Amino acid sequence: MIRNIDHIAIAVSDLEEALGFWRDTLGLKLTHREEIPSQQVDTAFFEIGASKIELVEPTTEDSGIARFVKKQGSSMHHIALEVEDLSSMLVNLKSKGLHLLNDVPVDGAAGKRAIFIHPDSTGGVLLELYESGPS
Ligand code: ZN
C-alpha cells in the first residue's frame, strides 16, 4: 500500500550552493543532513508538511547520479513514495516485469530501505519506493 509522497529529490552539483536557495532564500527548515556512502551521495532534507524536499549531491565521479548531474546539470531527480510493506511490493513489481534499479532494497537516508524503478517502466520518472516502517 502506498501511503504518501515521502520526498521529491533534486540532484545538485553543489549542495552548499543549493542550501543557499532552499534554506536561506525560501526559509525552509533543514531537518536532516546525511552522507550515504553506499549510494555515493551527500543529502539534505527539508520537511514540508508530510513530505520533504531532498537535495542530493554526488560524492564520487562515476555513480549513476554523478552521470545524471554531468549530463543534465542540477535538476529534479526522483519522486519517492512511502510504502507500507516494501518486500511484498517488490515481489509484486517483479512479477509485473518492471525494470528495477535494485532487486534488493538498499539503505537510504535515516537507515530506511528503498528500491528504485527505472524511468522506462514508469513513463519517464525515476521512482523510489521507501519503506517507512510501522507507524
Ligand atoms: Zn530519495
PDB file of C-alpha atoms and ligand atoms in Angstrom:
ATOM      1  CA  MET A   1       0.000   0.000   0.000  1.00  0.00           C
ATOM      2  CA  ILE A   2       1.269   3.456  -0.927  1.00  0.00           C
ATOM      3  CA  ARG A   3       0.801   5.967   1.869  1.00  0.00           C
ATOM      4  CA  ASN A   4       2.297   9.284   0.956  1.00  0.00           C
ATOM      5  CA  ILE A   5       4.680  11.265  -1.215  1.00  0.00           C
ATOM      6  CA  ASP A   6       7.723  10.922   1.014  1.00  0.00           C
ATOM      7  CA  HIS A   7      10.020  13.257  -0.859  1.00  0.00           C
ATOM      8  CA  ILE A   8      10.946  14.871  -4.131  1.00  0.00           C
ATOM      9  CA  ALA A   9      14.664  14.689  -4.797  1.00  0.00           C
ATOM     10  CA  ILE A  10      16.712  17.253  -6.649  1.00  0.00           C
ATOM     11  CA  ALA A  11      20.183  16.310  -7.822  1.00  0.00           C
ATOM     12  CA  VAL A  12      22.629  19.174  -7.350  1.00  0.00           C
ATOM     13  CA  SER A  13      26.233  19.697  -8.312  1.00  0.00           C
ATOM     14  CA  ASP A  14      26.935  21.754  -5.182  1.00  0.00           C
ATOM     15  CA  LEU A  15      24.939  21.073  -2.016  1.00  0.00           C
ATOM     16  CA  GLU A  16      26.174  24.149  -0.147  1.00  0.00           C
ATOM     17  CA  GLU A  17      25.153  26.374  -3.026  1.00  0.00           C
ATOM     18  CA  ALA A  18      21.721  24.693  -3.223  1.00  0.00           C
ATOM     19  CA  LEU A  19      21.221  25.253   0.523  1.00  0.00           C
ATOM     20  CA  GLY A  20      21.582  28.932  -0.213  1.00  0.00           C
ATOM     21  CA  PHE A  21      18.287  28.813  -2.103  1.00  0.00           C
ATOM     22  CA  TRP A  22      16.191  26.229  -0.238  1.00  0.00           C
ATOM     23  CA  ARG A  23      17.251  27.147   3.315  1.00  0.00           C
ATOM     24  CA  ASP A  24      18.313  30.753   3.103  1.00  0.00           C
ATOM     25  CA  THR A  25      16.131  32.248   0.345  1.00  0.00           C
ATOM     26  CA  LEU A  26      12.958  30.179   0.815  1.00  0.00           C
ATOM     27  CA  GLY A  27      13.479  29.859   4.557  1.00  0.00           C
ATOM     28  CA  LEU A  28      12.730  26.140   4.730  1.00  0.00           C
ATOM     29  CA  LYS A  29      13.925  24.318   7.816  1.00  0.00           C
ATOM     30  CA  LEU A  30      16.808  21.915   7.205  1.00  0.00           C
ATOM     31  CA  THR A  31      15.716  18.854   9.167  1.00  0.00           C
ATOM     32  CA  HIS A  32      18.249  16.182   8.222  1.00  0.00           C
ATOM     33  CA  ARG A  33      21.752  16.113   6.759  1.00  0.00           C
ATOM     34  CA  GLU A  34      23.443  12.823   5.914  1.00  0.00           C
ATOM     35  CA  GLU A  35      26.186  11.466   3.725  1.00  0.00           C
ATOM     36  CA  ILE A  36      25.274   7.977   2.446  1.00  0.00           C
ATOM     37  CA  PRO A  37      28.482   6.223   1.339  1.00  0.00           C
ATOM     38  CA  SER A  38      26.617   3.172  -0.009  1.00  0.00           C
ATOM     39  CA  GLN A  39      24.836   5.435  -2.515  1.00  0.00           C
ATOM     40  CA  GLN A  40      27.811   7.772  -3.037  1.00  0.00           C
ATOM     41  CA  VAL A  41      25.784  10.854  -2.139  1.00  0.00           C
ATOM     42  CA  ASP A  42      25.541  13.653   0.379  1.00  0.00           C
ATOM     43  CA  THR A  43      21.959  14.640   1.208  1.00  0.00           C
ATOM     44  CA  ALA A  44      19.940  17.367   2.899  1.00  0.00           C
ATOM     45  CA  PHE A  45      16.224  17.162   3.736  1.00  0.00           C
ATOM     46  CA  PHE A  46      13.645  19.879   4.270  1.00  0.00           C
ATOM     47  CA  GLU A  47      10.298  18.861   5.772  1.00  0.00           C
ATOM     48  CA  ILE A  48       7.222  20.472   4.255  1.00  0.00           C
ATOM     49  CA  GLY A  49       4.076  19.098   5.851  1.00  0.00           C
ATOM     50  CA  ALA A  50       4.083  15.316   5.453  1.00  0.00           C
ATOM     51  CA  SER A  51       6.573  15.470   2.564  1.00  0.00           C
ATOM     52  CA  LYS A  52      10.157  16.536   2.096  1.00  0.00           C
ATOM     53  CA  ILE A  53      12.475  18.045  -0.440  1.00  0.00           C
ATOM     54  CA  GLU A  54      15.728  16.088  -0.681  1.00  0.00           C
ATOM     55  CA  LEU A  55      18.849  17.652  -2.137  1.00  0.00           C
ATOM     56  CA  VAL A  56      21.339  15.054  -3.382  1.00  0.00           C
ATOM     57  CA  GLU A  57      24.922  15.791  -4.314  1.00  0.00           C
ATOM     58  CA  PRO A  58      27.073  13.009  -5.779  1.00  0.00           C
ATOM     59  CA  THR A  59      30.247  12.356  -3.778  1.00  0.00           C
ATOM     60  CA  THR A  60      32.033  10.349  -6.476  1.00  0.00           C
ATOM     61  CA  GLU A  61      32.550  10.828 -10.201  1.00  0.00           C
ATOM     62  CA  ASP A  62      31.202   7.531 -11.531  1.00  0.00           C
ATOM     63  CA  SER A  63      27.848   6.847  -9.835  1.00  0.00           C
ATOM     64  CA  GLY A  64      24.543   6.965 -11.680  1.00  0.00           C
ATOM     65  CA  ILE A  65      23.647  10.246 -10.022  1.00  0.00           C
ATOM     66  CA  ALA A  66      27.070  11.742 -10.856  1.00  0.00           C
ATOM     67  CA  ARG A  67      26.464  10.896 -14.520  1.00  0.00           C
ATOM     68  CA  PHE A  68      22.950  12.365 -14.263  1.00  0.00           C
ATOM     69  CA  VAL A  69      24.258  15.696 -12.930  1.00  0.00           C
ATOM     70  CA  LYS A  70      27.044  15.751 -15.504  1.00  0.00           C
ATOM     71  CA  LYS A  71      24.508  15.268 -18.290  1.00  0.00           C
ATOM     72  CA  GLN A  72      21.515  17.328 -17.069  1.00  0.00           C
ATOM     73  CA  GLY A  73      23.052  19.734 -14.614  1.00  0.00           C
ATOM     74  CA  SER A  74      21.230  20.248 -11.324  1.00  0.00           C
ATOM     75  CA  SER A  75      17.606  19.175 -11.825  1.00  0.00           C
ATOM     76  CA  MET A  76      14.788  17.085 -10.455  1.00  0.00           C
ATOM     77  CA  HIS A  77      15.969  13.518  -9.980  1.00  0.00           C
ATOM     78  CA  HIS A  78      13.263  11.320  -8.468  1.00  0.00           C
ATOM     79  CA  ILE A  79       9.990  11.119  -6.574  1.00  0.00           C
ATOM     80  CA  ALA A  80       9.820   8.885  -3.526  1.00  0.00           C
ATOM     81  CA  LEU A  81       6.620   7.241  -2.367  1.00  0.00           C
ATOM     82  CA  GLU A  82       6.258   5.904   1.132  1.00  0.00           C
ATOM     83  CA  VAL A  83       5.032   2.301   1.140  1.00  0.00           C
ATOM     84  CA  GLU A  84       3.923   0.118   3.985  1.00  0.00           C
ATOM     85  CA  ASP A  85       5.470  -3.209   3.041  1.00  0.00           C
ATOM     86  CA  LEU A  86       8.396  -2.924   0.675  1.00  0.00           C
ATOM     87  CA  SER A  87       9.110  -6.657   0.498  1.00  0.00           C
ATOM     88  CA  SER A  88       5.655  -7.599  -0.775  1.00  0.00           C
ATOM     89  CA  MET A  89       5.646  -4.579  -3.101  1.00  0.00           C
ATOM     90  CA  LEU A  90       8.952  -5.788  -4.537  1.00  0.00           C
ATOM     91  CA  VAL A  91       7.542  -9.261  -5.248  1.00  0.00           C
ATOM     92  CA  ASN A  92       4.528  -7.655  -6.928  1.00  0.00           C
ATOM     93  CA  LEU A  93       6.662  -5.318  -9.104  1.00  0.00           C
ATOM     94  CA  LYS A  94       8.996  -8.132 -10.139  1.00  0.00           C
ATOM     95  CA  SER A  95       6.016 -10.270 -11.145  1.00  0.00           C
ATOM     96  CA  LYS A  96       4.882  -7.440 -13.424  1.00  0.00           C
ATOM     97  CA  GLY A  97       8.296  -7.349 -15.079  1.00  0.00           C
ATOM     98  CA  LEU A  98       9.165  -3.766 -14.166  1.00  0.00           C
ATOM     99  CA  HIS A  99      12.711  -2.541 -14.688  1.00  0.00           C
ATOM    100  CA  LEU A 100      14.105  -2.116 -11.164  1.00  0.00           C
ATOM    101  CA  LEU A 101      17.445  -0.450 -10.495  1.00  0.00           C
ATOM    102  CA  ASN A 102      17.967  -2.671  -7.474  1.00  0.00           C
ATOM    103  CA  ASP A 103      16.430  -6.097  -6.880  1.00  0.00           C
ATOM    104  CA  VAL A 104      17.235  -5.933  -3.184  1.00  0.00           C
ATOM    105  CA  PRO A 105      16.338  -2.897  -1.048  1.00  0.00           C
ATOM    106  CA  VAL A 106      19.248  -0.505  -0.469  1.00  0.00           C
ATOM    107  CA  ASP A 107      19.816   1.579   2.639  1.00  0.00           C
ATOM    108  CA  GLY A 108      18.522   5.090   2.115  1.00  0.00           C
ATOM    109  CA  ALA A 109      18.721   8.130   4.350  1.00  0.00           C
ATOM    110  CA  ALA A 110      17.988   7.601   8.054  1.00  0.00           C
ATOM    111  CA  GLY A 111      18.534   3.852   7.617  1.00  0.00           C
ATOM    112  CA  LYS A 112      15.291   3.385   5.681  1.00  0.00           C
ATOM    113  CA  ARG A 113      15.095   0.721   2.947  1.00  0.00           C
ATOM    114  CA  ALA A 114      14.380   1.706  -0.632  1.00  0.00           C
ATOM    115  CA  ILE A 115      14.062   0.357  -4.169  1.00  0.00           C
ATOM    116  CA  PHE A 116      14.165   2.356  -7.389  1.00  0.00           C
ATOM    117  CA  ILE A 117      12.039   1.783 -10.516  1.00  0.00           C
ATOM    118  CA  HIS A 118      13.687   2.831 -13.784  1.00  0.00           C
ATOM    119  CA  PRO A 119      12.015   5.678 -15.724  1.00  0.00           C
ATOM    120  CA  ASP A 120      11.447   3.359 -18.709  1.00  0.00           C
ATOM    121  CA  SER A 121       8.901   1.447 -16.599  1.00  0.00           C
ATOM    122  CA  THR A 122       7.123   4.479 -15.117  1.00  0.00           C
ATOM    123  CA  GLY A 123       6.623   6.760 -18.107  1.00  0.00           C
ATOM    124  CA  GLY A 124       9.709   8.877 -17.578  1.00  0.00           C
ATOM    125  CA  VAL A 125      10.154   9.415 -13.828  1.00  0.00           C
ATOM    126  CA  LEU A 126      12.688   7.686 -11.600  1.00  0.00           C
ATOM    127  CA  LEU A 127      10.555   6.389  -8.752  1.00  0.00           C
ATOM    128  CA  GLU A 128      11.821   5.464  -5.317  1.00  0.00           C
ATOM    129  CA  LEU A 129       9.723   3.304  -3.013  1.00  0.00           C
ATOM    130  CA  TYR A 130      10.637   3.934   0.546  1.00  0.00           C
ATOM    131  CA  GLU A 131       9.595   1.798   3.496  1.00  0.00           C
ATOM    132  CA  SER A 132       8.535   3.905   6.398  1.00  0.00           C
ATOM    133  CA  GLY A 133       8.264   1.138   8.955  1.00  0.00           C
ATOM    134  CA  PRO A 134       5.347   0.729  11.345  1.00  0.00           C
ATOM    135  CA  SER A 135       3.545   3.928  12.261  1.00  0.00           C
TER     136      SER A 135
HETATM  137 ZN    ZN B   1      15.179   9.722  -2.437  1.00  0.00          ZN
END
